[in-house]
PDB file of C-alpha atoms in Angstrom:
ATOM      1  CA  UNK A   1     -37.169 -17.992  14.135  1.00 57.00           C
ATOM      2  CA  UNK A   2     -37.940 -16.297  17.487  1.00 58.00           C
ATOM      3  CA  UNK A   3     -34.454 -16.241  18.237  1.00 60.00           C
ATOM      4  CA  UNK A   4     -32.927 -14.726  14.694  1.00 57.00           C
ATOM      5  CA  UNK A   5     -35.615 -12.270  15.310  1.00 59.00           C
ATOM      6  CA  UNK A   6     -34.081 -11.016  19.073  1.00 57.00           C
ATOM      7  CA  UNK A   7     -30.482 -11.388  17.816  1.00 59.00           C
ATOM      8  CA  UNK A   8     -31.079  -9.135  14.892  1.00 52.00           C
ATOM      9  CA  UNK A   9     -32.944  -6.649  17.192  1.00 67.00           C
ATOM     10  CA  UNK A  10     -30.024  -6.745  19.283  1.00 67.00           C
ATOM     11  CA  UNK A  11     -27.569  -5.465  17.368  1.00 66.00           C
ATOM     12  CA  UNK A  12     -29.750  -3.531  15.558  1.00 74.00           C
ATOM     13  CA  UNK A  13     -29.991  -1.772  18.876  1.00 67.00           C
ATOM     14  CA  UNK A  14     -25.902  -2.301  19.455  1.00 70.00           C
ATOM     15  CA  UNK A  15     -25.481  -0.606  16.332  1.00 73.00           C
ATOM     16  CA  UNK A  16     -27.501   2.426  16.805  1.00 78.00           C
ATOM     17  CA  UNK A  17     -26.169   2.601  20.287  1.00 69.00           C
ATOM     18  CA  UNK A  18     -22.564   2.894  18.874  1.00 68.00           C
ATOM     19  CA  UNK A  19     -23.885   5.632  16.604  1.00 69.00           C
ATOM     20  CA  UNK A  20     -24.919   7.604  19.118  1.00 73.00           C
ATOM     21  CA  UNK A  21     -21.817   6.991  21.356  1.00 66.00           C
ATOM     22  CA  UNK A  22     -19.992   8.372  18.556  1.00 64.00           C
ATOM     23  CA  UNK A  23     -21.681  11.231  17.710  1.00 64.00           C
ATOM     24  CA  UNK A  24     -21.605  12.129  21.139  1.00 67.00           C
ATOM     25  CA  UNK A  25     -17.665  11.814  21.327  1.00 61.00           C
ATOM     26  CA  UNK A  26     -17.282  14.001  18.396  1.00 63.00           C
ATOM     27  CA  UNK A  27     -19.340  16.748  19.812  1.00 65.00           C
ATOM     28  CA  UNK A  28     -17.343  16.988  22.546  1.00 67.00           C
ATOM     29  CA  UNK A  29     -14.600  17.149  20.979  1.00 63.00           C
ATOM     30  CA  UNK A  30     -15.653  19.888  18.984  1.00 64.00           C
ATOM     31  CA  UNK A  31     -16.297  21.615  22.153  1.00 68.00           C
ATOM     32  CA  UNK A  32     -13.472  21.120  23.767  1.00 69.00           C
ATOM     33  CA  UNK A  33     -11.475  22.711  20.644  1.00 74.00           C
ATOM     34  CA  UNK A  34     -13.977  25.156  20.855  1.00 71.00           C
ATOM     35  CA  UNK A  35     -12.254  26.508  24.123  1.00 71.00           C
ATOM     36  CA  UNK A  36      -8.677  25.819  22.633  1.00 81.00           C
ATOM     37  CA  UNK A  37      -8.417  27.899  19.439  1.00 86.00           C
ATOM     38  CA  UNK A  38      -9.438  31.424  17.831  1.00 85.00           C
ATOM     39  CA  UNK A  39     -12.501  29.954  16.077  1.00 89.00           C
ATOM     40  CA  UNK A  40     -14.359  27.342  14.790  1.00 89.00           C
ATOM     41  CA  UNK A  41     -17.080  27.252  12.626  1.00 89.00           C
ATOM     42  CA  UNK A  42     -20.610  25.381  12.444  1.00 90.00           C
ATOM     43  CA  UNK A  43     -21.186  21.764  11.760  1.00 89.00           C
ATOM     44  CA  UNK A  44     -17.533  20.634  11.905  1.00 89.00           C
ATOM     45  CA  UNK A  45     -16.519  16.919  12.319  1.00 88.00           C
ATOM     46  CA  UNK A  46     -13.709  16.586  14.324  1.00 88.00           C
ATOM     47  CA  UNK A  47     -11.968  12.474  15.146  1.00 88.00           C
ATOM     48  CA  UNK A  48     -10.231  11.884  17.949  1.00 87.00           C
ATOM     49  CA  UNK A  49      -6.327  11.942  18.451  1.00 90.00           C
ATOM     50  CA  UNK A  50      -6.634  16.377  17.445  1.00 91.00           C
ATOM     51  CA  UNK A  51      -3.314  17.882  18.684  1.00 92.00           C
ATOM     52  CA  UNK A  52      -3.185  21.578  18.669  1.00 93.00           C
ATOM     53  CA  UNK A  53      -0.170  23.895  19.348  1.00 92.00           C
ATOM     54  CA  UNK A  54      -0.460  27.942  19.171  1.00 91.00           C
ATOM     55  CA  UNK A  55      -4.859  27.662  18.866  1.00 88.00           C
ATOM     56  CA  UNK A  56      -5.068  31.069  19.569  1.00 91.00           C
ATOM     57  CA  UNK A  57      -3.527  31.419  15.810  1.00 94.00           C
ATOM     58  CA  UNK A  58      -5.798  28.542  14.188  1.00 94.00           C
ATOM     59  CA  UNK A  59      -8.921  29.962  12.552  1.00 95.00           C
ATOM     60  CA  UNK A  60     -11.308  27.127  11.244  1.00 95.00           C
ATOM     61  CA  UNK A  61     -14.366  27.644   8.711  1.00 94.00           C
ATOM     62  CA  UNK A  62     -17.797  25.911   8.705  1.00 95.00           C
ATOM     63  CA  UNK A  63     -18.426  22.127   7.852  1.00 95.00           C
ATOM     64  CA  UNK A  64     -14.814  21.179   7.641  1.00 94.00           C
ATOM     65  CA  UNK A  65     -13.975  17.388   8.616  1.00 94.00           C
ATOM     66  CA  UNK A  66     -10.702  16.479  10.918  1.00 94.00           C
ATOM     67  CA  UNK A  67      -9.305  13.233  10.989  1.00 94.00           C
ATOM     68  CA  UNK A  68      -7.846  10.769  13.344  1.00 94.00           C
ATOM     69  CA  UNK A  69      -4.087  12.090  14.892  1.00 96.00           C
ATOM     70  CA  UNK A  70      -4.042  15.120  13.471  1.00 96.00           C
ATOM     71  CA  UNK A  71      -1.550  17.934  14.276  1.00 96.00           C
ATOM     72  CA  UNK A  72      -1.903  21.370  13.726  1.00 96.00           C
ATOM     73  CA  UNK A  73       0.924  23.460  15.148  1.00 95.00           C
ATOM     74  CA  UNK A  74       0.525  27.380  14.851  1.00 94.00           C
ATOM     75  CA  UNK A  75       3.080  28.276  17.751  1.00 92.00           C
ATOM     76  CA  UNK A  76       4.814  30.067  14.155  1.00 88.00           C
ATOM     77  CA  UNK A  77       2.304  31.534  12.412  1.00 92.00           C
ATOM     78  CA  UNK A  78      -1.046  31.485  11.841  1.00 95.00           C
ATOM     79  CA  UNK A  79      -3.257  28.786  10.410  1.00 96.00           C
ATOM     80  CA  UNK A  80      -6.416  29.380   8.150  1.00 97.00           C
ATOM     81  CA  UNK A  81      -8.748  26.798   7.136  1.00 97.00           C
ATOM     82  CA  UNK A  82     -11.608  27.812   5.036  1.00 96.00           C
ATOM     83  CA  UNK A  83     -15.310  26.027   4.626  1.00 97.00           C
ATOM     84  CA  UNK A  84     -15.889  22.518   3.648  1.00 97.00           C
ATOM     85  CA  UNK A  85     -11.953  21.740   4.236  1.00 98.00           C
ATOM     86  CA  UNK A  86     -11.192  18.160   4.648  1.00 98.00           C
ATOM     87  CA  UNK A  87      -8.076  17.158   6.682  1.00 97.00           C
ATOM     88  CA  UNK A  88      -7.722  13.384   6.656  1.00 97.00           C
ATOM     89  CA  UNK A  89      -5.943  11.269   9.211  1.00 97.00           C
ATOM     90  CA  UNK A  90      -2.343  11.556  10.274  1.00 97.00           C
ATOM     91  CA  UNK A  91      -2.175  15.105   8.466  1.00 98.00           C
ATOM     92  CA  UNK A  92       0.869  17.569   9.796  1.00 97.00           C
ATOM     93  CA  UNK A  93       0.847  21.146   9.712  1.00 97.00           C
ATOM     94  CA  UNK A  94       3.208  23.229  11.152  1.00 94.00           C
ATOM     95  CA  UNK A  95       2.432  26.635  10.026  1.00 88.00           C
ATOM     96  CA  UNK A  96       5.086  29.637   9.174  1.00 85.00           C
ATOM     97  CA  UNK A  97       1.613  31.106   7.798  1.00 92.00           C
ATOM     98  CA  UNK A  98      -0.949  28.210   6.074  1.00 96.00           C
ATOM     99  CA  UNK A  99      -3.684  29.296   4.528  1.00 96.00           C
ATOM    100  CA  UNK A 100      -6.061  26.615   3.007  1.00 97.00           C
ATOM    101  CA  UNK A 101      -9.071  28.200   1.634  1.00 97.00           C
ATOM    102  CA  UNK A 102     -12.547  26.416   0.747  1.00 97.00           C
ATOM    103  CA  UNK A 103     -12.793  23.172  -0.520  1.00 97.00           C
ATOM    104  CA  UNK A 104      -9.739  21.702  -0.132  1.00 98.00           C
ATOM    105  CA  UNK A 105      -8.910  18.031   0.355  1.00 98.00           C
ATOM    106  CA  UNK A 106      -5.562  16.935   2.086  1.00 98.00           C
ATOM    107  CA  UNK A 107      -5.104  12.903   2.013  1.00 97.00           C
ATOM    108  CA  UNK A 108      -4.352  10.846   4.773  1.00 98.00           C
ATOM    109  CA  UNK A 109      -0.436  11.561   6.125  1.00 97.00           C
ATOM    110  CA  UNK A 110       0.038  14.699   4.043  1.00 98.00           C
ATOM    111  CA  UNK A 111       2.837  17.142   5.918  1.00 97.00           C
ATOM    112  CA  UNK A 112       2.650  20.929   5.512  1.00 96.00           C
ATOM    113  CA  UNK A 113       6.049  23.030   7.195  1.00 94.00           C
ATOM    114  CA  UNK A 114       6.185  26.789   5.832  1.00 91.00           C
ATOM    115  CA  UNK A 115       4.345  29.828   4.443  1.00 93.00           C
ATOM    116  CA  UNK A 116       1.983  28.312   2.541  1.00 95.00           C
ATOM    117  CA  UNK A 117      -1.183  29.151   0.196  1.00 96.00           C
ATOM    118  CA  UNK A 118      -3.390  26.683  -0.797  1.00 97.00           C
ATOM    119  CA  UNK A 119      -6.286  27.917  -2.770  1.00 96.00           C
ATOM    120  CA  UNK A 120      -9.900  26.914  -3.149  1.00 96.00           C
ATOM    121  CA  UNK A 121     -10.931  23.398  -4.471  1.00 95.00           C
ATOM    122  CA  UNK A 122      -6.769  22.068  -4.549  1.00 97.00           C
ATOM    123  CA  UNK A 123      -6.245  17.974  -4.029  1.00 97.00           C
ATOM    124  CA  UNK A 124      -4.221  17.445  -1.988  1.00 98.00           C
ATOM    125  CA  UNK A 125      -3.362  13.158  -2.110  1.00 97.00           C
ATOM    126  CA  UNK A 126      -2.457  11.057   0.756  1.00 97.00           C
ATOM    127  CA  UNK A 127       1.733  11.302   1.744  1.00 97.00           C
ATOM    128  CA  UNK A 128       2.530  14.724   0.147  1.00 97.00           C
ATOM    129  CA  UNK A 129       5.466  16.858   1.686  1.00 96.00           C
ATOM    130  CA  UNK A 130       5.191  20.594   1.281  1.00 96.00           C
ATOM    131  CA  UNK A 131       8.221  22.221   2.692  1.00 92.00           C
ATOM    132  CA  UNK A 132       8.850  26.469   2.318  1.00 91.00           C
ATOM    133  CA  UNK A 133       7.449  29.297   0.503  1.00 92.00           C
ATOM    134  CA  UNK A 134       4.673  27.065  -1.806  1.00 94.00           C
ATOM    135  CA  UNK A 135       1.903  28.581  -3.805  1.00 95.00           C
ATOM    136  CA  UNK A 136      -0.703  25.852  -5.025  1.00 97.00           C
ATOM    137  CA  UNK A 137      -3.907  27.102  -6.801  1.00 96.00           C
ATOM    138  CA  UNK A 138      -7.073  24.762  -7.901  1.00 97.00           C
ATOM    139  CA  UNK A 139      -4.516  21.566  -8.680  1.00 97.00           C
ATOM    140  CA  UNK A 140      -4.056  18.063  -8.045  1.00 97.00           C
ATOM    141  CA  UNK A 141      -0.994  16.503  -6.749  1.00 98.00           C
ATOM    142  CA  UNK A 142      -1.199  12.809  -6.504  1.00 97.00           C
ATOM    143  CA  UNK A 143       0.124  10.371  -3.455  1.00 97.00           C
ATOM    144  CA  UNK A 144       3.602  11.125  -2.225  1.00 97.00           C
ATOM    145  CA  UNK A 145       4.909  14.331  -4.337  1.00 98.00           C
ATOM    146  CA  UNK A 146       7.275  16.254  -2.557  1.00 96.00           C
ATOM    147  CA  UNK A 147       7.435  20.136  -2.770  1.00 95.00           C
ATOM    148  CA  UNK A 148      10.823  21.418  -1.527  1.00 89.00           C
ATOM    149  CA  UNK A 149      10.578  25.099  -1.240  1.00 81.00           C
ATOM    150  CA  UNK A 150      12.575  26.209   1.287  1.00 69.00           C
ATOM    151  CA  UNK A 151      16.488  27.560   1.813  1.00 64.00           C
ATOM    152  CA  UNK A 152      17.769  24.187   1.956  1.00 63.00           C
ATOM    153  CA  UNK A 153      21.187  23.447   3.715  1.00 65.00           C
ATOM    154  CA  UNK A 154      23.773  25.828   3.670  1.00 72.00           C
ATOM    155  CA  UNK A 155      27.604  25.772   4.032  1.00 72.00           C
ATOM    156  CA  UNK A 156      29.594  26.755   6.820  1.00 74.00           C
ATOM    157  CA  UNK A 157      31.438  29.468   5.708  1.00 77.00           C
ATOM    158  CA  UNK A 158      34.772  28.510   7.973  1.00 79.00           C
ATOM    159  CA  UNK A 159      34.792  24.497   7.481  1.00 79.00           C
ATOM    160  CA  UNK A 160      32.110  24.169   4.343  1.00 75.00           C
ATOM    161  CA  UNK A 161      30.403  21.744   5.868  1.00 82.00           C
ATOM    162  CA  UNK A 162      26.787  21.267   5.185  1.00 74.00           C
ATOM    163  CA  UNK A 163      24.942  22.214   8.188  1.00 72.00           C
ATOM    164  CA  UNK A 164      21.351  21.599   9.548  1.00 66.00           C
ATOM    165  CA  UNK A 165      18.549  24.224   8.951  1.00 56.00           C
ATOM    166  CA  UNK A 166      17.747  23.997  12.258  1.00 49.00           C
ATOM    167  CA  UNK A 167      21.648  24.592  13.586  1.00 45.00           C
ATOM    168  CA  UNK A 168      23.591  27.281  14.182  1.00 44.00           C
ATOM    169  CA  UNK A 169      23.459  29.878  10.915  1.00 38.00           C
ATOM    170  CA  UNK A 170      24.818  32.478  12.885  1.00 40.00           C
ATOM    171  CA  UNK A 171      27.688  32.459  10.526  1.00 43.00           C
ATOM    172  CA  UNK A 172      26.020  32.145   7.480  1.00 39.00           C
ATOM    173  CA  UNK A 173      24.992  35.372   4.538  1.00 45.00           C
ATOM    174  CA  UNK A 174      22.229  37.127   5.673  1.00 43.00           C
ATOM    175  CA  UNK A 175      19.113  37.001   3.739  1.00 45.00           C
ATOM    176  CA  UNK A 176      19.393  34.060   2.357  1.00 44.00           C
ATOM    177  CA  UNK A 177      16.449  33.601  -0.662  1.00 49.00           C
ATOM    178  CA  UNK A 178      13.794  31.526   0.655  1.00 58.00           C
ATOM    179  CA  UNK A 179      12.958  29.932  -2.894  1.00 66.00           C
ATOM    180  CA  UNK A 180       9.359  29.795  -3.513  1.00 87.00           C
ATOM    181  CA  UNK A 181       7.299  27.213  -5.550  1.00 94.00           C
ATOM    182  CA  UNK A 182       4.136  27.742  -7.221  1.00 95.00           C
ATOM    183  CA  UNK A 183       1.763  25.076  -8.783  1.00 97.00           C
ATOM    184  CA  UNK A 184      -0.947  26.738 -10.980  1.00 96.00           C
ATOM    185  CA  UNK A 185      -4.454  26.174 -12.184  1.00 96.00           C
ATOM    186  CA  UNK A 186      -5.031  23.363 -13.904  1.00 96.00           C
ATOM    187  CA  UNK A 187      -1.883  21.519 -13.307  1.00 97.00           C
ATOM    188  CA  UNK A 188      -1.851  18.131 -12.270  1.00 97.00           C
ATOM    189  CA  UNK A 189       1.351  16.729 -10.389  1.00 97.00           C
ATOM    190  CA  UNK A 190       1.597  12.410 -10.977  1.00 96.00           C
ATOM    191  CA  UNK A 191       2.611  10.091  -7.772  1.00 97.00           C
ATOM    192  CA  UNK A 192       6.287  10.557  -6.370  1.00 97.00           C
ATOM    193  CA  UNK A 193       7.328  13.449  -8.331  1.00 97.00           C
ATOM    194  CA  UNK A 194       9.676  16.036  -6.840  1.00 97.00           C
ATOM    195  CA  UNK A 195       9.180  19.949  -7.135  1.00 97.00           C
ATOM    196  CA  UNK A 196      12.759  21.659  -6.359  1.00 93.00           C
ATOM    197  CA  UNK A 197      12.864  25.257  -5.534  1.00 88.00           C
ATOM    198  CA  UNK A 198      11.774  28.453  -8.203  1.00 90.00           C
ATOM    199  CA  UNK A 199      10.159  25.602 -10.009  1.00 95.00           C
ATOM    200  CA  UNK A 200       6.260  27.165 -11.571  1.00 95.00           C
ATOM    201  CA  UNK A 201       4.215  24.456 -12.605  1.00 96.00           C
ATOM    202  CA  UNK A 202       2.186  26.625 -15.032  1.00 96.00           C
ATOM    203  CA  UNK A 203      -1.082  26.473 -16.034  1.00 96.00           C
ATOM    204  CA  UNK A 204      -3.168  22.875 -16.891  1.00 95.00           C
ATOM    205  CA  UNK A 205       0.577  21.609 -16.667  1.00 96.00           C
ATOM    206  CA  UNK A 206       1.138  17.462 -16.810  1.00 96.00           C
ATOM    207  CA  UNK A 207       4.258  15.887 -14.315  1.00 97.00           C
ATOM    208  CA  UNK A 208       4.783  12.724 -15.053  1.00 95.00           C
ATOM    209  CA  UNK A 209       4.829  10.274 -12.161  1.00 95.00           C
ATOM    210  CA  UNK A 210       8.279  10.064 -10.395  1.00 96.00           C
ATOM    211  CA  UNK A 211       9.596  12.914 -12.362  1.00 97.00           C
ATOM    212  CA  UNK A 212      12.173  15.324 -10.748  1.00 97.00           C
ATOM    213  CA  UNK A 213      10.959  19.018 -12.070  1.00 97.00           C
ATOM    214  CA  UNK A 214      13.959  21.245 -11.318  1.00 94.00           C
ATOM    215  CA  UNK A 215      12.937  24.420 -14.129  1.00 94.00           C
ATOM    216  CA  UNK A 216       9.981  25.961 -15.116  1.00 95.00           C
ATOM    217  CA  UNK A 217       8.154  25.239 -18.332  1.00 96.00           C
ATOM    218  CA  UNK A 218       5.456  26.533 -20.634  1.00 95.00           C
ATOM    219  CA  UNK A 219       1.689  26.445 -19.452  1.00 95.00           C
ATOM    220  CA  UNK A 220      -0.008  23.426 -20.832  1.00 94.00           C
ATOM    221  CA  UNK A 221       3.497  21.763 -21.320  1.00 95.00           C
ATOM    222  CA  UNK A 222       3.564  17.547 -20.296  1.00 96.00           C
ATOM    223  CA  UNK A 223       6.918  16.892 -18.280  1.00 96.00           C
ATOM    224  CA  UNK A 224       8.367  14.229 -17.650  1.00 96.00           C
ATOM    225  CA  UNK A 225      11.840  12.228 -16.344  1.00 95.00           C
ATOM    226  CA  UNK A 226      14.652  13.227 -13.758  1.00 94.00           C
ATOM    227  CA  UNK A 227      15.899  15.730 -14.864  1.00 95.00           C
ATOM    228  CA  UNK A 228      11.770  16.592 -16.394  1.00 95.00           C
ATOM    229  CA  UNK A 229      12.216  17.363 -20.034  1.00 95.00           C
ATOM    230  CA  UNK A 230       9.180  17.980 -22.141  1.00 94.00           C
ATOM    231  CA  UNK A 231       7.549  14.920 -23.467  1.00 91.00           C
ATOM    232  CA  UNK A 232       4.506  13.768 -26.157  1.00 83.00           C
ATOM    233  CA  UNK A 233       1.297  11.903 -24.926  1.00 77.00           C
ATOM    234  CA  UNK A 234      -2.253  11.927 -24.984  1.00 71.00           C
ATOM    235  CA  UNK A 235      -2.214  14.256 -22.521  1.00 72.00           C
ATOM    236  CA  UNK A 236      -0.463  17.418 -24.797  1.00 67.00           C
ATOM    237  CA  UNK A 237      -2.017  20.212 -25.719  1.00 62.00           C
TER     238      UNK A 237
END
């Protein structure tokens, strides 16, 4: 009995120790990106594996939690996280301009590449791709929807080839439309759909999971299908 007794204590003492050895590591962390970006509020969590690019341009509110490996790269623009943000492991951002205000949740290996407003209280799942010029007010998008807002690939105007974004355009129109998305209040985006560009998820919207939304439709409309085409569930208005 004398012996359960000191091998409980024991890791009862392990355990605390670990605690503290952990708490420890995340306060310095927090002081170390203290020294390595704009600013950073009170009482934020922040997990080991943080890489920051461009901190002078990252501005971080109070009580926000960082997760394991995450990147934040603001060597394009600036990034803007509000209060009580929570970036889960493995996120990406690479900002052209991000602003997430307060209350947001992005899930574990979400990717963010653009200009791109994210307003208060928006969920974010785990494996979403925003790419471009994206709007998304107080909404949910579920695991792995992809937002593709951006110019896409354009043609060589010599040899119409597709080329890369990231190529040589010197030969391409000017100006080029950077085709914004916008998801609005109240919508709610299902697992693995697809958000092509101009696309406005109005208003306490429905996509169906796996749907491929390449127009715009009415607020309170439930979509559904690739091409989405409006459908009747429980869900309709």
């Amino acid at each position: 009995m004398r012996n359960i007794r000191k091998r409980l204590s024991s890791e009862r003492f392990a355990s605390i120790l670990l605690k503290i050895l952990r708490m420890a590591h995340c306060f310095l962390l927090r002081a170390k990106l203290l020294f390595e970006i704009q600013s950073l509020g009170k009482g934020c969590k922040v997990f080991p594996g943080l890489i920051i690019s461009g901190g002078k341009n990252i501005r971080i509110g109070k009580n926000c939690f960082i997760g394991r490996n995450v990147l934040l790269d603001a060597s394009g623009g600036l990034i803007t996280i509000g209060d009580n943000v929570e970036i889960r492991d493995n996120v990406r951002i690479y900002s052209g301009n991000v602003s997430i205000e307060a209350g947001v949740t992005l899930g574990e290996g979400a990717f963010l590449n653009g200009t791109i407003t994210i307003r208060e209280k928006a969920w974010i799942a785990r494996g979403c791709d925003i790419t471009g010029t994206i709007l998304i007010e107080q909404a949910i998008l579920g695991p792995q929807v992809s937002i593709a807002g951006g110019r896409g690939h354009q043609r060589d105007p010599e040899t119409q080839r597709i080329v890369l974004s990231c190529g040589d355009l010197s030969r391409t129109p000017a100006n080029l439309p950077n085709a914004g998305i916008r998801v609005l209040a109240g919508s709610w985006v299902g697992q693995g759909a697809i958000l092509l560009k101009e696309v406005t998820i109005n208003r306490n919207m429905v996509v169906g999971a796996g749907s491929v939304v390449t127009k715009s439709f009415p607020e309170g409309a439930v979509v559904a299908g690739n091409p989405a085409k409006p459908i009747v569930s429980k869900l309709s208005l």
